[in-house]
Structures are given as C-alpha cells and as structure tokens.
Tab-separated table of C-alpha atoms in Angstrom:
chain	number	residue	atom	x	y	z
A	1	MET	CA	219.002	164.462	207.733
A	2	GLN	CA	215.999	165.262	205.571
A	3	CYS	CA	214.255	162.659	203.683
A	4	THR	CA	214.578	162.898	199.774
A	5	GLY	CA	210.880	161.287	199.364
A	6	VAL	CA	212.648	158.439	197.352
A	7	VAL	CA	211.102	155.172	198.064
A	8	LYS	CA	213.460	151.972	198.209
A	9	PRO	CA	211.944	148.951	196.511
A	10	ASN	CA	210.869	146.179	198.524
A	11	SER	CA	213.783	143.640	199.138
A	12	GLY	CA	211.864	140.518	199.530
A	13	PHE	CA	211.139	137.415	197.163
A	14	THR	CA	208.255	137.373	194.711
A	15	MET	CA	205.767	134.073	195.119
A	16	LEU	CA	207.405	132.849	191.718
A	17	GLU	CA	210.784	132.565	192.752
A	18	LEU	CA	209.864	131.174	196.157
A	19	LEU	CA	207.735	128.813	194.096
A	20	VAL	CA	210.713	127.680	191.881
A	21	VAL	CA	213.335	127.117	194.604
A	22	MET	CA	210.869	124.665	196.323
A	23	VAL	CA	210.341	122.727	192.915
A	24	ILE	CA	214.124	122.295	192.506
A	25	VAL	CA	214.121	121.134	196.096
A	26	ALA	CA	211.826	118.685	195.861
A	27	ILE	CA	213.034	117.531	192.613
A	28	LEU	CA	216.496	117.204	194.194
A	29	GLY	CA	215.005	115.292	196.979
A	30	MET	CA	213.161	113.194	194.812
A	31	LEU	CA	216.565	112.100	192.895
A	32	ALA	CA	218.350	111.644	196.170
A	33	LEU	CA	215.735	109.481	198.030
A	34	PRO	CA	216.272	105.822	196.543
A	35	SER	CA	220.272	106.201	197.149
A	36	TYR	CA	219.347	107.535	200.639
A	37	LEU	CA	216.856	104.291	201.195
A	38	ALA	CA	219.429	101.768	200.005
A	39	SER	CA	221.944	102.876	202.357
A	40	VAL	CA	219.865	102.642	205.389
A	41	ARG	CA	218.705	99.195	204.191
A	42	ARG	CA	222.497	98.290	204.064
A	43	GLU	CA	222.984	99.649	207.063
A	44	GLN	CA	219.966	98.067	208.776
A	45	LEU	CA	221.748	94.535	207.144
A	46	THR	CA	225.020	95.288	208.977
A	47	ALA	CA	223.367	96.061	212.257
A	48	THR	CA	221.724	92.737	212.290
A	49	SER	CA	224.989	90.932	210.956
A	50	ARG	CA	226.730	92.538	214.128
A	51	SER	CA	223.811	91.900	216.746
A	52	VAL	CA	224.147	88.122	215.595
A	53	VAL	CA	227.855	88.019	216.018
A	54	ASN	CA	227.688	89.438	219.148
A	55	TRP	CA	224.790	87.102	220.284
A	56	LEU	CA	227.491	84.473	219.229
A	57	GLU	CA	230.250	85.954	221.155
A	58	ASP	CA	228.889	86.337	224.113
A	59	ALA	CA	227.508	82.509	224.019
A	60	ARG	CA	231.300	81.682	223.551
A	61	ASN	CA	232.690	83.852	226.059
A	62	GLU	CA	229.820	82.356	228.560
A	63	ALA	CA	230.876	78.768	227.717
A	64	VAL	CA	234.566	79.959	228.729
A	65	LYS	CA	233.587	81.915	232.041
A	66	GLU	CA	231.358	79.195	233.285
A	67	MET	CA	233.761	76.214	231.933
A	68	VAL	CA	230.987	74.662	230.514
A	69	SER	CA	229.809	73.347	226.788
A	70	CYS	CA	227.222	75.996	225.576
A	71	GLU	CA	225.301	74.583	222.475
A	72	VAL	CA	223.445	77.128	220.601
A	73	ARG	CA	220.408	76.165	218.332
A	74	LEU	CA	219.501	78.613	214.827
A	75	THR	CA	215.916	77.620	213.686
A	76	LEU	CA	215.363	78.367	210.304
A	77	ASN	CA	211.963	78.384	208.748
A	78	SER	CA	210.972	80.458	205.508
A	79	ASN	CA	208.047	81.547	206.978
A	80	GLN	CA	209.229	82.842	210.318
A	81	PRO	CA	212.357	84.906	211.107
A	82	GLY	CA	215.565	83.365	212.185
A	83	LEU	CA	215.931	82.448	216.356
A	84	LEU	CA	219.190	81.780	217.789
A	85	GLU	CA	218.825	80.509	221.307
A	86	ILE	CA	220.707	78.290	223.742
A	87	LYS	CA	219.631	74.814	223.806
A	88	SER	CA	218.087	73.574	227.069
A	89	SER	CA	220.419	70.874	227.588
A	90	SER	CA	223.336	73.556	228.029
A	91	PRO	CA	222.504	74.550	231.804
A	92	GLY	CA	225.175	76.656	232.037
A	93	CYS	CA	224.687	79.052	229.618
A	94	THR	CA	221.339	79.670	230.294
A	95	GLN	CA	221.517	83.615	231.035
A	96	GLN	CA	221.586	84.359	226.940
A	97	SER	CA	218.135	85.546	226.006
A	98	PRO	CA	216.945	84.052	222.492
A	99	LEU	CA	217.703	86.423	219.527
A	100	VAL	CA	215.080	86.977	216.768
A	101	ILE	CA	217.653	87.973	213.565
A	102	GLY	CA	216.339	91.201	212.118
A	103	GLY	CA	214.895	92.695	215.221
A	104	LYS	CA	212.068	95.002	214.250
A	105	ASP	CA	211.539	94.097	210.895
A	106	PRO	CA	212.380	90.281	210.993
A	107	GLU	CA	210.340	89.142	207.853
A	108	THR	CA	212.807	91.038	205.633
A	109	THR	CA	216.092	89.127	206.843
A	110	LYS	CA	216.962	85.860	205.259
A	111	VAL	CA	219.503	83.382	206.917
A	112	GLU	CA	221.297	80.539	205.297
A	113	VAL	CA	223.951	78.347	206.675
A	114	ASP	CA	225.954	76.341	204.821
A	115	GLY	CA	223.464	76.323	201.656
A	116	GLN	CA	220.647	75.230	204.371
A	117	GLN	CA	217.393	77.654	204.678
A	118	GLN	CA	215.163	75.259	206.510
A	119	GLY	CA	215.492	73.653	209.551
A	120	SER	CA	217.816	73.842	212.773
A	121	VAL	CA	221.393	74.228	212.817
A	122	GLY	CA	223.504	73.604	215.909
A	123	LEU	CA	226.909	75.151	217.051
A	124	LEU	CA	228.242	73.559	220.261
A	125	PHE	CA	231.126	75.698	222.142
A	126	SER	CA	233.395	74.000	224.196
A	127	PRO	CA	234.459	75.060	227.938
A	128	ARG	CA	237.841	76.406	225.882
A	129	GLY	CA	235.613	78.271	223.527
A	130	THR	CA	236.619	75.781	220.483
A	131	THR	CA	234.134	74.342	218.109
A	132	SER	CA	234.208	71.137	216.086
A	133	SER	CA	232.523	72.615	213.018
A	134	ASN	CA	233.464	75.197	210.378
A	135	GLN	CA	229.746	77.018	209.672
A	136	GLU	CA	229.204	80.118	207.277
A	137	TRP	CA	226.255	81.894	207.545
A	138	LYS	CA	224.570	84.244	204.988
A	139	LEU	CA	222.282	87.104	206.240
A	140	SER	CA	220.444	89.044	203.133
A	141	GLN	CA	217.612	91.053	203.133
A	142	GLN	CA	214.692	91.928	200.542
A	143	ASN	CA	215.422	95.137	198.404
A	144	ALA	CA	219.113	95.366	199.725
A	145	ALA	CA	222.127	94.863	197.523
A	146	GLY	CA	224.629	92.509	199.254
A	147	ALA	CA	224.662	90.195	201.862
A	148	ARG	CA	226.661	89.853	205.083
A	149	CYS	CA	228.402	86.490	206.057
A	150	ILE	CA	229.237	85.199	209.436
A	151	ARG	CA	231.957	82.727	209.738
A	152	ILE	CA	232.230	80.493	212.661
A	153	SER	CA	235.809	78.622	212.259
A	154	SER	CA	236.903	75.348	214.062
A	155	PRO	CA	238.836	74.566	216.144
A	156	LEU	CA	239.455	77.923	217.725
A	157	GLY	CA	235.609	78.950	217.064
A	158	LEU	CA	236.688	82.434	215.996
A	159	ILE	CA	233.637	84.483	214.399
A	160	ARG	CA	234.250	86.796	211.524
A	161	LEU	CA	232.223	89.369	209.930
A	162	GLY	CA	232.113	89.876	206.265
A	163	LYS	CA	230.948	91.012	202.886
A	164	LEU	CA	229.428	88.935	200.081
A	165	SER	CA	230.205	89.933	196.723
A	166	ALA	CA	230.172	88.060	193.486
A	167	ASN	CA	229.285	84.859	195.613
A	168	GLN	CA	232.174	84.777	197.665
A	169	CYS	CA	232.433	85.931	201.078
A	170	ASP	CA	235.088	88.553	201.654
A	171	TYR	CA	236.453	89.003	205.568
A	172	SER	CA	239.424	90.990	205.058
A	173	GLN	CA	237.437	94.120	205.384
A	174	VAL	CA	236.238	95.708	208.730
A	175	ILE	CA	232.521	96.097	208.701
C-alpha cells in the first residue's frame, strides 16, 4: 500500500487533562481519608478487645487444665496503659505472659471496670473455670467512635465481647 501522506493526530493526553484527573483523584482521596481513619481506629479497638478476651480465656483454660485456681490482676492507671497479669500467688498459672492493653499504642486505650478507672481489679478462676464475681470491662480509644465491652459472668466464668451503644453493652452481635 502506498502512504497517502495524511498524518494521524497524536492520540495521547494533554498535560491539562492529566492535571485535572490528578486534582479530582486528590479531592476524592481527601474526602475518603477521615472515614478510612475512623474505620482503622474501630478495627484497632476491636483487635485490642479480642486480645484481652483471648488472654482471659487462656488464663481460664490454664486453670482448668492444671486444676488450680488462677488469679488474674488488671492494673488500671490513668497515666499508664492497663496491664493484665497472673498474680504471683497463682503458681499453676504462671506460663502466661502479662498483656499490655492497647499493644503498640497503649496510651490511647482506656479501660474501665464496673465504673472504676484507677487501681487494681482482681479476678479468680477456679479449677473448674468458674468465677465468683460478675465484671463488666469497657475499652475505649481516643478519637474512636464507640467502645467495646467485655463481660465476665459468674458462676460459669463465661467471657463475652460486646459493643457499647447508648451507654448499654450489647452482647447480641458477634464482633
């Protein structure tokens, strides 16, 4: 075939078109960022709550497995993160290492046990895994909407995770 001499126009994008697309993408990203950050904070709080529940269940299971009483202590201090540990008076349950509530960023996680935000809270799991006290723990994070609840029920020692909504803990949903 012969070349007709007609030059095809360049089929690329102009600099202006690329700039307009980049500005639109930047605006959409800035609109989505707060929602994304809120979602990340909610998931961090859920992960922290689950780690506390898992730690408590491990302590309870250790008491049942070793057939000894296992006494857990939660230390609450407004200046420091919450600390879960096995009391030294529970010799059969010492294999579990202490848990700093909040993990990598513990300063942002606040723990409240039955309205108490300071001091030390004890919990005793019997050799059968039961406990003699009902406790409700509330975990919240700075700049995060909502909170999580952990309920330890006597006499069976059941541990449940729930969501705080309208100042009431809801344990009906799986979190």
